[in-house]
Amino acid sequence: MIRLVALRLALMLPILFGVSIVAFTLMRALPGDFAQASAGTTAISAEALETIRRNLGLDRPVWQQYLGWLAHALTGDLGTSFVTRRPVAGELLPRLAVTGELTLIAGLMAMIMGTATGLASARLRGATDWMVRGLNSLLLAVPNFVIATLIVLLAGLYFPQLAIFNYVAFVADPAGNITGLLLPALSLALTVSVTISENTRAAVLEVASQDYVMVARAKGLRRRTILVHYLVRNALTPVVTVTGLQLAALLGGSILIETIFTVPGMGQYLFDSVANRDYPAIQAIVLLSATIVLLVNVLVDITYARIDARVSYE
Amino acid sequence: MNKAPRTRGQVLVALGLVMLALLIAIVLFGPVIAPYSPSKTSPGSLAGPTAAHWLGTDSIGRDVLSRLIIGGRTTLVITSAAVAIALTVGLILGLICGYVGGWVDLAVMRVLDIIFAFPVFLLAIAVVAALGPTLRNLIITIAIVYTPTLARVVRAPVLSVKRWDHVEAARSIGVGEVAIALRHVLPLVISPVLVQTSLTLANTIFTVTALSFLGLGPPPPDPNWGSMLAEARQFMELAPLTVIGPATAIVFASLTFIVLANGLREVLDVTASR
């Protein structure tokens, strides 16, 4: 097990290295001068520009700049925001926590909706199966920001008393915080639940045709016991994997959803940073989210191997 | 025994093709079909549906239907251009990686792994933000983001097809390697590629409209479905049609390619992953 974890993490390192190069070049590729961009919109003299350039180390060779930046990033220094002039890491962390909470709620919702519909679809067959699959194909075609916009529209038309844009911090009002995140989470969860639902259905159908389920049925175990102990348990393996792999979709989707529902998370921070051309912030978000996705992928692989003894990565 | 799913697949493909024909008609004949110019304003703003304006007007009195048609043109042209580039590059990379193998394969696939590590939409935002939101940059960005998926889908079957007997036979009678790859391997891996291309088109519609929704789409005054949806949000309770129009259009377009992908998957018997 320890070997597996070490191996997976070791395999992750070169990719992470590449990710950091992409994040670095992305910022250097922007049109115009980086020093000029960091000065913002204010007019600035040539000497002042030269000072900024020296302070940022832009007079050094590119590879030195990269290594310097990487060393700082590794110690948690993600640069200084062009807009607020404060460390990006300090601004990013609280927003990451908000996005993390939103993603978690959305992930749970998607898992519950997905496994429930997938299970119903596989066990009840017939009309239920037909309906669930039809609805799933339709839902797959509705982007999450369209769902969110329609939710806001419906809420505005039919439930005007519902306050949907008032995000409150968790420490201020835990219950209000969670209920405030329910609608944004729902818009995120619907699309993801489709993937989970389809996978649950396929997994249950496959497990149901296995010999050991037939044996269980033959020796007269109750339907309920078979369902809970044989079907659900074994079908859950691919579901866990899929849910984990959907994290990238959830993180990407939260950018849009947070902007629509004005939730002060990482997505909204990215959106604001793009609008303000706050490049260090954009860079930090890109680097951080890719790292999170990579780590979760490793975690999913390990969980997978842990649940299912047949899986090996030798 | 395979009869039932195969006919179902054919129905789906036929349905998808009809929907696709409608989309293509919008792209080709958009300016002719559209009743008004997309930027022409008329006196009544945020008006409901009338005989003159079937889907009403937006907040500054422009005809919603005309803007949907012209905006659809922009959205679909970006989508197809980006996917065409991603498909071409993906085919070349996937074929080279799978067929040549060795360190070339290793190197290229690791680079693609790096792109894979980013959430698609986040990478697209960052790249467009860095390059600047012009039509050309938008197409390049989306092509970059979706190339790895297509390259992988091409590469996987090539790995096994290149070991088949007919390839060995072709080689033994002196057919060149490039000719073998193009004529004896590529045609056999095309089915999963078709399915994945269709899915990628659906995903691209999503990415293009989402970027435009955030204001990173093609610059105004050209309308597109994403920016229309964003503009309409402000007054949507007064004129729900301004939101429902572009929302339906986006869903219709992505549904077209999802239906087509599902149909193709059954007809071509592809057990493709996403």
Coordinates of C-alpha atoms in Angstrom, one line a residue:
Chain A
M1 CA 0.0 0.0 0.0
I2 CA 2.7 2.4 1.0
R3 CA 4.6 1.5 -2.2
L4 CA 1.5 2.2 -4.2
V5 CA 1.0 5.7 -2.7
A6 CA 4.7 6.5 -3.2
L7 CA 4.6 5.3 -6.8
R8 CA 1.5 7.3 -7.6
L9 CA 2.9 10.5 -6.0
A10 CA 6.2 10.0 -7.9
L11 CA 4.3 9.7 -11.2
M12 CA 2.5 12.9 -10.3
L13 CA 5.7 14.9 -9.9
P14 CA 6.7 15.3 -13.5
I15 CA 3.2 16.3 -14.5
L16 CA 3.1 18.8 -11.7
F17 CA 6.4 20.2 -13.0
G18 CA 4.9 20.6 -16.4
V19 CA 1.8 22.3 -14.9
S20 CA 4.1 24.8 -13.2
I21 CA 5.8 25.6 -16.5
V22 CA 2.5 26.1 -18.2
A23 CA 1.3 28.4 -15.4
F24 CA 4.5 30.4 -15.6
T25 CA 4.6 30.8 -19.4
L26 CA 0.9 31.6 -19.5
M27 CA 1.7 34.8 -17.6
R28 CA 4.8 35.7 -19.6
A29 CA 2.9 35.1 -22.9
L30 CA 0.5 38.0 -22.3
P31 CA 0.7 40.7 -24.8
G32 CA 2.7 43.8 -23.8
D33 CA 5.1 44.2 -21.0
F34 CA 4.7 42.4 -17.8
A35 CA 6.2 45.3 -15.8
Q36 CA 3.7 47.7 -17.6
A37 CA 0.9 45.3 -16.7
S38 CA 1.9 45.1 -13.1
A39 CA 1.9 48.9 -12.9
G40 CA -1.8 48.7 -13.7
T41 CA -3.6 51.5 -15.6
T42 CA -1.7 54.4 -14.0
A43 CA 0.7 56.3 -16.3
I44 CA 4.2 55.7 -15.2
S45 CA 7.7 57.0 -16.0
A46 CA 10.4 55.1 -17.7
E47 CA 12.6 55.0 -14.6
A48 CA 9.8 53.8 -12.4
L49 CA 9.1 51.0 -15.0
E50 CA 12.8 50.1 -14.9
T51 CA 12.6 49.8 -11.1
I52 CA 9.6 47.6 -11.2
R53 CA 11.4 45.4 -13.8
R54 CA 14.4 45.0 -11.5
N55 CA 12.2 44.4 -8.5
L56 CA 10.3 41.6 -10.3
G57 CA 13.6 40.2 -11.5
L58 CA 12.6 40.6 -15.2
D59 CA 16.1 41.6 -16.1
R60 CA 17.3 38.1 -15.4
P61 CA 17.3 35.2 -17.9
V62 CA 13.9 33.4 -18.2
W63 CA 15.0 30.1 -16.6
Q64 CA 16.3 32.0 -13.6
Q65 CA 13.0 33.8 -13.3
Y66 CA 11.1 30.5 -13.5
L67 CA 13.3 28.9 -10.9
G68 CA 12.9 31.9 -8.6
W69 CA 9.1 31.9 -9.1
L70 CA 9.0 28.1 -8.5
A71 CA 11.0 28.3 -5.3
H72 CA 8.6 31.0 -4.0
A73 CA 5.6 29.0 -5.0
L74 CA 6.9 25.9 -3.2
T75 CA 7.2 27.9 0.0
G76 CA 3.6 29.2 -0.4
D77 CA 4.5 32.6 -1.8
L78 CA 2.3 32.9 -4.9
G79 CA 3.2 36.4 -5.7
T80 CA 1.5 39.8 -5.0
S81 CA -1.8 40.9 -6.5
F82 CA -1.5 43.7 -9.0
V83 CA -4.8 45.1 -7.7
T84 CA -4.7 44.9 -3.9
R85 CA -0.9 44.7 -3.6
R86 CA -1.3 42.0 -1.0
P87 CA 0.0 38.4 -1.2
V88 CA -2.2 36.3 -3.5
A89 CA -2.0 33.3 -1.2
G90 CA -3.7 35.2 1.6
E91 CA -6.6 36.3 -0.7
L92 CA -6.9 32.9 -2.3
L93 CA -7.2 30.6 0.8
P94 CA -10.5 31.8 2.3
R95 CA -12.0 31.7 -1.2
L96 CA -10.7 28.2 -1.8
A97 CA -12.5 27.2 1.4
V98 CA -15.8 28.6 0.1
T99 CA -15.3 26.8 -3.2
G100 CA -14.4 23.7 -1.4
E101 CA -17.6 23.8 0.6
L102 CA -19.7 24.4 -2.5
T103 CA -17.9 21.6 -4.3
L104 CA -18.5 19.2 -1.4
I105 CA -22.2 20.0 -1.1
A106 CA -22.6 19.7 -4.9
G107 CA -20.6 16.4 -4.9
L108 CA -22.8 14.9 -2.2
M109 CA -26.0 16.0 -3.9
A110 CA -24.8 14.6 -7.2
M111 CA -23.8 11.3 -5.5
I112 CA -27.2 10.9 -3.8
M113 CA -29.2 11.9 -6.9
G114 CA -26.9 9.9 -9.2
T115 CA -26.9 6.6 -7.2
A116 CA -30.6 6.8 -6.5
T117 CA -31.7 7.3 -10.1
G118 CA -29.1 4.9 -11.4
L119 CA -30.2 2.2 -8.9
A120 CA -33.9 2.8 -9.7
S121 CA -33.1 2.7 -13.4
A122 CA -31.2 -0.6 -13.1
R123 CA -33.6 -2.4 -10.7
L124 CA -37.0 -1.2 -11.8
R125 CA -36.2 -1.3 -15.5
G126 CA -39.2 -0.6 -17.9
A127 CA -40.7 2.8 -17.7
T128 CA -38.5 4.1 -14.9
D129 CA -35.4 3.1 -16.8
W130 CA -36.6 4.7 -19.9
M131 CA -37.6 7.9 -18.1
V132 CA -34.3 8.2 -16.1
R133 CA -32.2 7.7 -19.2
G134 CA -34.2 10.1 -21.3
L135 CA -34.0 12.8 -18.6
N136 CA -30.3 12.1 -18.2
S137 CA -29.6 12.6 -21.9
L138 CA -31.5 15.9 -21.8
L139 CA -29.8 17.1 -18.6
L140 CA -26.4 16.3 -20.1
A141 CA -27.2 18.9 -22.9
V142 CA -28.0 21.7 -20.4
P143 CA -24.8 23.5 -19.3
N144 CA -24.6 24.3 -15.6
F145 CA -24.7 28.1 -16.2
V146 CA -27.9 27.7 -18.2
I147 CA -29.4 25.6 -15.3
A148 CA -28.2 28.3 -12.8
T149 CA -29.7 31.1 -14.9
L150 CA -33.0 29.3 -15.3
I151 CA -33.1 28.6 -11.5
V152 CA -32.5 32.3 -10.8
L153 CA -35.2 33.2 -13.3
L154 CA -37.8 30.7 -11.9
A155 CA -37.0 31.8 -8.3
G156 CA -37.4 35.5 -9.4
L157 CA -40.7 34.8 -11.1
Y158 CA -42.4 32.5 -8.7
F159 CA -40.6 32.8 -5.3
P160 CA -39.7 36.5 -5.1
Q161 CA -39.5 36.2 -1.3
L162 CA -36.6 33.8 -1.7
A163 CA -33.3 35.6 -1.2
I164 CA -30.9 33.8 -3.5
F165 CA -28.0 36.2 -3.7
N166 CA -27.2 36.6 0.0
Y167 CA -24.1 34.5 0.8
V168 CA -23.2 34.6 4.5
A169 CA -20.0 33.4 6.0
F170 CA -20.1 30.0 7.8
V171 CA -18.8 31.4 11.1
A172 CA -21.5 34.1 11.1
D173 CA -24.5 31.8 10.4
P174 CA -23.8 28.1 9.7
A175 CA -27.3 27.2 8.8
G176 CA -27.8 30.3 6.6
N177 CA -24.5 29.6 5.0
I178 CA -25.4 26.1 4.0
T179 CA -29.0 26.9 2.8
G180 CA -27.5 29.8 0.8
L181 CA -25.3 27.3 -1.0
L182 CA -28.0 24.8 -1.8
L183 CA -29.2 26.4 -5.1
P184 CA -25.7 27.0 -6.5
A185 CA -24.8 23.5 -5.5
L186 CA -27.9 22.1 -7.2
S187 CA -27.0 23.8 -10.5
L188 CA -23.5 22.2 -10.3
A189 CA -24.8 18.8 -9.2
L190 CA -27.4 18.1 -11.8
T191 CA -24.9 17.6 -14.7
V192 CA -22.5 15.6 -12.6
S193 CA -25.3 13.4 -11.3
V194 CA -26.0 12.2 -14.9
T195 CA -22.5 10.7 -15.2
I196 CA -22.8 9.1 -11.7
S197 CA -26.3 7.8 -12.6
E198 CA -25.3 6.2 -15.9
N199 CA -22.3 4.6 -14.2
T200 CA -24.3 3.3 -11.3
R201 CA -26.8 1.8 -13.7
A202 CA -24.1 0.1 -15.8
A203 CA -22.3 -1.2 -12.6
V204 CA -25.5 -2.6 -11.0
L205 CA -26.5 -4.3 -14.2
E206 CA -23.1 -5.9 -14.5
V207 CA -22.9 -7.0 -10.9
A208 CA -26.4 -8.4 -11.1
S209 CA -25.3 -10.8 -13.8
Q210 CA -22.4 -12.2 -11.8
D211 CA -22.4 -15.8 -10.6
Y212 CA -22.1 -14.9 -6.9
V213 CA -25.3 -12.9 -7.1
M214 CA -27.0 -15.9 -8.7
V215 CA -25.6 -18.1 -5.9
A216 CA -26.9 -15.7 -3.3
R217 CA -30.3 -15.8 -4.9
A218 CA -30.2 -19.6 -5.2
K219 CA -29.5 -20.1 -1.5
G220 CA -32.6 -18.0 -0.7
L221 CA -31.2 -14.7 0.6
R222 CA -33.8 -12.0 0.9
R223 CA -33.9 -9.5 -2.0
R224 CA -33.1 -6.7 0.4
T225 CA -30.0 -8.4 1.6
I226 CA -28.8 -9.1 -1.9
L227 CA -29.5 -5.5 -2.9
V228 CA -27.6 -3.9 0.0
H229 CA -24.8 -6.4 0.6
Y230 CA -24.1 -7.7 -2.9
L231 CA -25.3 -5.2 -5.5
V232 CA -24.9 -1.7 -3.9
R233 CA -21.6 -2.5 -2.3
N234 CA -19.9 -3.8 -5.4
A235 CA -21.5 -1.3 -7.7
L236 CA -20.2 1.5 -5.5
T237 CA -16.6 1.1 -6.6
P238 CA -16.9 2.6 -10.0
V239 CA -19.2 5.3 -8.6
V240 CA -16.6 6.4 -6.1
T241 CA -14.1 6.7 -9.0
V242 CA -16.4 8.6 -11.2
T243 CA -17.4 11.0 -8.5
G244 CA -13.7 11.7 -7.8
L245 CA -12.9 12.2 -11.4
Q246 CA -15.8 14.7 -11.8
L247 CA -14.0 17.0 -9.4
A248 CA -12.3 18.8 -12.3
A249 CA -15.8 19.4 -13.8
L250 CA -17.1 20.7 -10.4
L251 CA -14.1 23.0 -9.9
G252 CA -14.4 24.4 -13.5
G253 CA -18.2 24.7 -13.2
S254 CA -18.0 26.6 -9.9
I255 CA -16.3 29.5 -11.7
L256 CA -19.6 30.2 -13.6
I257 CA -21.9 29.3 -10.8
E258 CA -20.2 31.4 -8.2
T259 CA -20.4 34.4 -10.6
I260 CA -24.1 33.9 -11.2
F261 CA -25.0 33.4 -7.5
T262 CA -22.4 35.9 -6.3
V263 CA -20.7 33.4 -4.0
P264 CA -17.3 34.8 -3.0
G265 CA -15.3 31.7 -3.9
M266 CA -12.3 30.9 -6.1
G267 CA -14.4 31.1 -9.2
Q268 CA -15.5 34.6 -8.6
Y269 CA -11.9 35.5 -7.6
L270 CA -10.7 34.2 -11.0
F271 CA -13.5 36.0 -12.8
D272 CA -12.6 39.3 -11.0
S273 CA -8.9 38.7 -11.6
V274 CA -9.5 38.2 -15.3
A275 CA -11.6 41.3 -15.5
N276 CA -8.8 43.3 -13.6
R277 CA -6.0 41.6 -15.6
D278 CA -4.6 40.5 -12.2
Y279 CA -2.1 38.0 -13.7
P280 CA -0.4 36.7 -10.5
A281 CA -3.8 35.8 -9.1
I282 CA -4.9 34.0 -12.4
Q283 CA -1.6 32.2 -12.3
A284 CA -2.0 31.1 -8.7
I285 CA -5.5 29.8 -9.3
V286 CA -4.5 27.9 -12.4
L287 CA -1.5 26.3 -10.5
L288 CA -3.6 25.5 -7.4
S289 CA -6.5 23.9 -9.1
A290 CA -4.4 21.7 -11.3
T291 CA -2.5 20.5 -8.2
I292 CA -5.8 19.8 -6.5
V293 CA -7.1 17.8 -9.5
L294 CA -3.9 15.8 -9.7
L295 CA -4.0 15.0 -6.0
V296 CA -7.6 13.9 -6.1
N297 CA -6.8 11.7 -9.1
V298 CA -4.1 10.0 -7.0
L299 CA -6.5 9.7 -4.1
V300 CA -9.1 8.1 -6.3
D301 CA -6.6 5.6 -7.6
I302 CA -5.6 4.6 -4.1
T303 CA -9.2 4.4 -2.8
Y304 CA -10.0 2.2 -5.8
A305 CA -7.2 -0.2 -5.1
R306 CA -8.2 -0.2 -1.4
I307 CA -11.9 -1.1 -2.1
D308 CA -11.3 -3.6 -4.8
A309 CA -8.5 -6.1 -4.1
R310 CA -8.5 -7.1 -7.8
V311 CA -7.1 -3.8 -8.8
S312 CA -3.3 -3.5 -8.9
Y313 CA -1.0 -0.9 -10.3
E314 CA 2.1 -3.1 -10.5
Chain B
M1 CA -29.9 -10.4 -31.3
N2 CA -28.2 -7.2 -32.1
K3 CA -31.1 -6.1 -34.1
A4 CA -32.9 -4.0 -31.5
P5 CA -30.1 -1.6 -30.4
R6 CA -28.9 -1.2 -33.9
T7 CA -32.2 0.2 -35.1
R8 CA -32.5 2.4 -32.1
G9 CA -29.0 3.8 -32.9
Q10 CA -30.1 4.4 -36.5
V11 CA -33.1 6.4 -35.3
L12 CA -30.9 8.5 -33.1
V13 CA -28.4 9.1 -35.9
A14 CA -31.2 10.1 -38.2
L15 CA -32.6 12.5 -35.6
G16 CA -29.2 13.9 -34.9
L17 CA -28.6 14.5 -38.6
V18 CA -31.9 16.3 -39.0
M19 CA -31.1 18.6 -36.0
L20 CA -27.6 19.1 -37.4
A21 CA -29.1 20.1 -40.8
L22 CA -31.0 22.8 -39.0
L23 CA -27.9 24.1 -37.4
I24 CA -26.0 24.1 -40.7
A25 CA -28.8 26.0 -42.3
I26 CA -28.5 28.7 -39.6
V27 CA -24.8 29.0 -40.3
L28 CA -25.1 29.1 -44.1
F29 CA -28.3 31.1 -44.6
G30 CA -28.5 33.0 -41.3
P31 CA -28.4 36.5 -42.7
V32 CA -31.1 35.6 -45.3
I33 CA -33.4 33.9 -42.8
A34 CA -33.1 36.5 -40.0
P35 CA -36.0 38.9 -40.3
Y36 CA -34.0 42.0 -39.0
S37 CA -30.5 43.1 -38.7
P38 CA -29.1 41.9 -35.3
S39 CA -28.1 45.4 -34.3
K40 CA -31.2 47.2 -35.6
T41 CA -33.2 48.7 -32.7
S42 CA -37.0 49.3 -32.8
P43 CA -39.1 51.5 -30.5
G44 CA -40.5 48.9 -28.1
S45 CA -37.8 47.4 -25.8
L46 CA -38.3 44.1 -23.8
A47 CA -41.6 43.5 -25.7
G48 CA -43.2 40.1 -25.6
P49 CA -43.8 38.1 -28.7
T50 CA -45.7 39.9 -31.5
A51 CA -46.3 39.2 -35.2
A52 CA -43.4 41.6 -36.1
H53 CA -41.1 40.2 -33.5
W54 CA -41.8 36.4 -32.9
L55 CA -39.6 36.2 -29.8
G56 CA -40.0 39.8 -28.7
T57 CA -37.2 42.3 -28.3
D58 CA -34.3 42.7 -25.9
S59 CA -33.5 45.6 -23.5
I60 CA -32.6 48.0 -26.3
G61 CA -35.3 46.9 -28.7
R62 CA -33.4 44.5 -30.9
D63 CA -35.2 41.5 -32.4
V64 CA -34.4 38.4 -30.3
L65 CA -35.0 35.9 -33.1
S66 CA -32.7 37.7 -35.5
R67 CA -30.0 37.9 -32.8
L68 CA -30.5 34.2 -32.0
I69 CA -29.9 33.3 -35.7
I70 CA -26.9 35.5 -36.2
G71 CA -25.5 34.7 -32.8
G72 CA -25.9 31.0 -33.5
R73 CA -23.8 31.6 -36.6
T74 CA -21.0 33.1 -34.5
T75 CA -21.2 30.4 -31.9
L76 CA -21.3 27.5 -34.3
V77 CA -18.5 28.8 -36.6
I78 CA -16.2 29.1 -33.6
T79 CA -17.2 25.7 -32.4
S80 CA -16.7 23.9 -35.7
A81 CA -13.4 25.7 -36.4
A82 CA -12.0 24.8 -33.0
V83 CA -13.0 21.2 -33.2
A84 CA -11.7 20.9 -36.8
I85 CA -8.3 22.0 -35.6
A86 CA -8.4 19.8 -32.5
L87 CA -9.4 16.8 -34.6
T88 CA -6.7 17.3 -37.1
V89 CA -3.9 17.8 -34.6
G90 CA -5.4 15.0 -32.4
L91 CA -5.5 12.6 -35.3
I92 CA -1.9 13.3 -36.3
L93 CA -0.6 13.1 -32.7
G94 CA -2.6 10.0 -31.9
L95 CA -1.6 8.2 -35.0
I96 CA 2.1 9.0 -34.6
C97 CA 2.1 8.1 -30.9
G98 CA 0.2 4.9 -31.3
Y99 CA 2.0 3.8 -34.5
V100 CA 5.5 4.8 -33.8
G101 CA 5.4 4.2 -30.1
G102 CA 8.6 4.3 -28.0
W103 CA 10.0 7.6 -26.7
V104 CA 8.0 9.7 -29.1
D105 CA 4.8 8.3 -27.7
L106 CA 6.0 8.7 -24.1
A107 CA 7.1 12.3 -24.6
V108 CA 3.9 13.5 -26.4
M109 CA 1.5 11.7 -24.1
R110 CA 3.2 13.2 -21.0
V111 CA 2.8 16.7 -22.5
L112 CA -0.9 15.9 -23.1
D113 CA -1.1 14.6 -19.5
I114 CA -0.1 18.1 -18.4
I115 CA -2.9 19.7 -20.3
F116 CA -5.3 17.1 -18.9
A117 CA -4.4 18.1 -15.4
F118 CA -6.2 21.4 -15.7
P119 CA -9.9 21.7 -15.4
V120 CA -10.9 22.4 -19.1
F121 CA -12.9 25.5 -18.5
L122 CA -10.4 27.0 -16.1
L123 CA -7.5 26.5 -18.6
A124 CA -9.7 28.0 -21.3
I125 CA -10.4 31.1 -19.2
A126 CA -6.7 31.6 -18.3
V127 CA -5.5 31.2 -21.9
V128 CA -8.1 33.5 -23.3
A129 CA -7.3 36.0 -20.6
A130 CA -3.6 35.9 -21.4
L131 CA -4.0 36.0 -25.2
G132 CA -6.9 38.5 -25.2
P133 CA -10.5 37.6 -26.2
T134 CA -10.5 37.8 -30.0
L135 CA -12.2 35.3 -32.4
R136 CA -8.9 33.8 -33.4
N137 CA -7.6 33.4 -29.9
L138 CA -10.8 31.8 -28.8
I139 CA -10.6 29.2 -31.5
I140 CA -6.9 28.5 -30.7
T141 CA -7.6 28.1 -27.0
I142 CA -10.5 25.7 -27.4
A143 CA -8.5 23.7 -29.9
I144 CA -5.7 23.4 -27.4
V145 CA -8.0 22.3 -24.6
Y146 CA -9.7 19.5 -26.6
T147 CA -6.8 18.1 -28.6
P148 CA -5.5 15.7 -25.8
T149 CA -8.9 14.0 -25.6
L150 CA -9.0 13.3 -29.3
A151 CA -5.4 12.3 -29.5
R152 CA -6.0 9.7 -26.7
V153 CA -9.1 8.3 -28.5
V154 CA -7.1 7.8 -31.7
R155 CA -4.0 6.4 -30.0
A156 CA -5.6 3.6 -27.9
P157 CA -7.0 1.5 -30.8
V158 CA -4.0 2.2 -33.0
L159 CA -1.9 0.4 -30.4
S160 CA -3.7 -2.9 -31.1
V161 CA -4.6 -2.4 -34.7
K162 CA -1.0 -2.0 -35.7
R163 CA -0.3 -5.6 -34.6
W164 CA -3.0 -7.1 -36.7
D165 CA -2.1 -9.5 -39.6
H166 CA -3.2 -7.3 -42.4
V167 CA -0.6 -4.7 -41.3
E168 CA 2.1 -7.3 -41.3
A169 CA 0.9 -8.5 -44.7
A170 CA 1.0 -5.0 -46.1
R171 CA 4.5 -4.5 -44.7
S172 CA 5.7 -7.8 -46.2
I173 CA 4.7 -6.8 -49.7
G174 CA 6.7 -3.6 -49.3
V175 CA 4.1 -0.9 -48.5
G176 CA 5.6 2.1 -46.8
E177 CA 5.1 2.8 -43.1
V178 CA 3.2 6.1 -43.7
A179 CA 0.9 4.4 -46.3
I180 CA 0.2 1.6 -43.8
A181 CA -0.6 4.0 -41.0
L182 CA -2.9 6.1 -43.2
R183 CA -4.5 3.4 -45.3
H184 CA -4.5 0.3 -43.2
V185 CA -4.6 1.5 -39.6
L186 CA -6.5 4.9 -39.7
P187 CA -9.7 3.6 -41.3
L188 CA -10.0 0.9 -38.6
V189 CA -9.9 3.4 -35.7
I190 CA -12.2 5.9 -37.1
S191 CA -15.4 4.8 -35.3
P192 CA -14.5 5.8 -31.8
V193 CA -13.0 9.0 -33.2
L194 CA -16.4 9.9 -34.8
V195 CA -18.2 9.4 -31.5
Q196 CA -15.7 11.4 -29.5
T197 CA -15.7 14.2 -32.1
S198 CA -19.4 14.5 -31.7
L199 CA -19.1 14.6 -27.9
T200 CA -16.3 17.2 -28.2
L201 CA -18.6 19.3 -30.4
A202 CA -21.2 19.3 -27.6
N203 CA -18.6 20.1 -25.0
T204 CA -17.2 22.9 -27.2
I205 CA -20.6 24.5 -27.5
F206 CA -20.7 24.6 -23.7
T207 CA -17.2 26.1 -23.4
V208 CA -17.7 28.7 -26.2
T209 CA -21.0 29.9 -24.7
A210 CA -19.7 29.8 -21.2
L211 CA -16.7 31.9 -22.1
S212 CA -18.9 34.4 -23.9
F213 CA -21.3 34.4 -20.9
L214 CA -18.4 35.6 -18.8
G215 CA -17.5 38.3 -21.3
L216 CA -14.5 36.4 -22.8
G217 CA -16.2 35.6 -26.1
P218 CA -16.0 37.2 -29.5
P219 CA -16.0 41.0 -29.0
P220 CA -19.3 42.9 -29.4
P221 CA -21.4 44.1 -31.3
D222 CA -21.5 40.6 -32.8
P223 CA -24.1 38.7 -30.8
N224 CA -23.6 35.1 -29.7
W225 CA -25.7 32.8 -27.5
G226 CA -23.5 33.1 -24.4
S227 CA -23.4 36.9 -24.4
M228 CA -27.1 37.1 -25.2
L229 CA -27.8 35.0 -22.1
A230 CA -25.6 37.2 -20.0
E231 CA -27.1 40.4 -21.2
A232 CA -30.6 39.1 -20.7
R233 CA -30.1 38.2 -17.1
Q234 CA -30.5 41.8 -15.9
F235 CA -34.1 42.1 -17.1
M236 CA -35.1 38.5 -17.2
E237 CA -38.1 38.8 -14.9
L238 CA -39.6 41.4 -17.2
A239 CA -38.9 39.5 -20.4
P240 CA -38.3 35.8 -19.7
L241 CA -38.1 35.1 -23.5
T242 CA -34.8 36.9 -23.8
V243 CA -33.3 34.3 -21.4
I244 CA -35.3 31.3 -22.6
G245 CA -34.4 31.9 -26.3
P246 CA -30.6 31.6 -26.0
A247 CA -30.9 28.9 -23.3
T248 CA -33.0 26.8 -25.6
A249 CA -30.7 27.4 -28.5
I250 CA -27.6 26.3 -26.5
V251 CA -29.4 23.2 -25.2
F252 CA -30.6 22.3 -28.7
A253 CA -27.2 22.6 -30.2
S254 CA -25.4 20.5 -27.6
L255 CA -28.3 18.0 -27.6
T256 CA -27.8 17.6 -31.4
F257 CA -24.3 16.4 -30.9
I258 CA -25.1 14.2 -27.9
V259 CA -27.9 12.5 -29.8
L260 CA -25.6 12.0 -32.7
A261 CA -22.8 10.6 -30.5
N262 CA -25.2 8.2 -28.7
G263 CA -26.6 7.1 -32.1
L264 CA -23.2 6.6 -33.7
R265 CA -22.0 4.7 -30.6
E266 CA -24.7 2.2 -31.1
V267 CA -24.6 2.0 -34.8
L268 CA -20.8 1.7 -35.0
D269 CA -20.8 -0.5 -31.8
V270 CA -18.2 1.6 -30.0
T271 CA -17.6 1.0 -26.3
A272 CA -16.0 4.4 -25.9
S273 CA -15.3 6.2 -22.7
R274 CA -15.8 9.8 -22.3

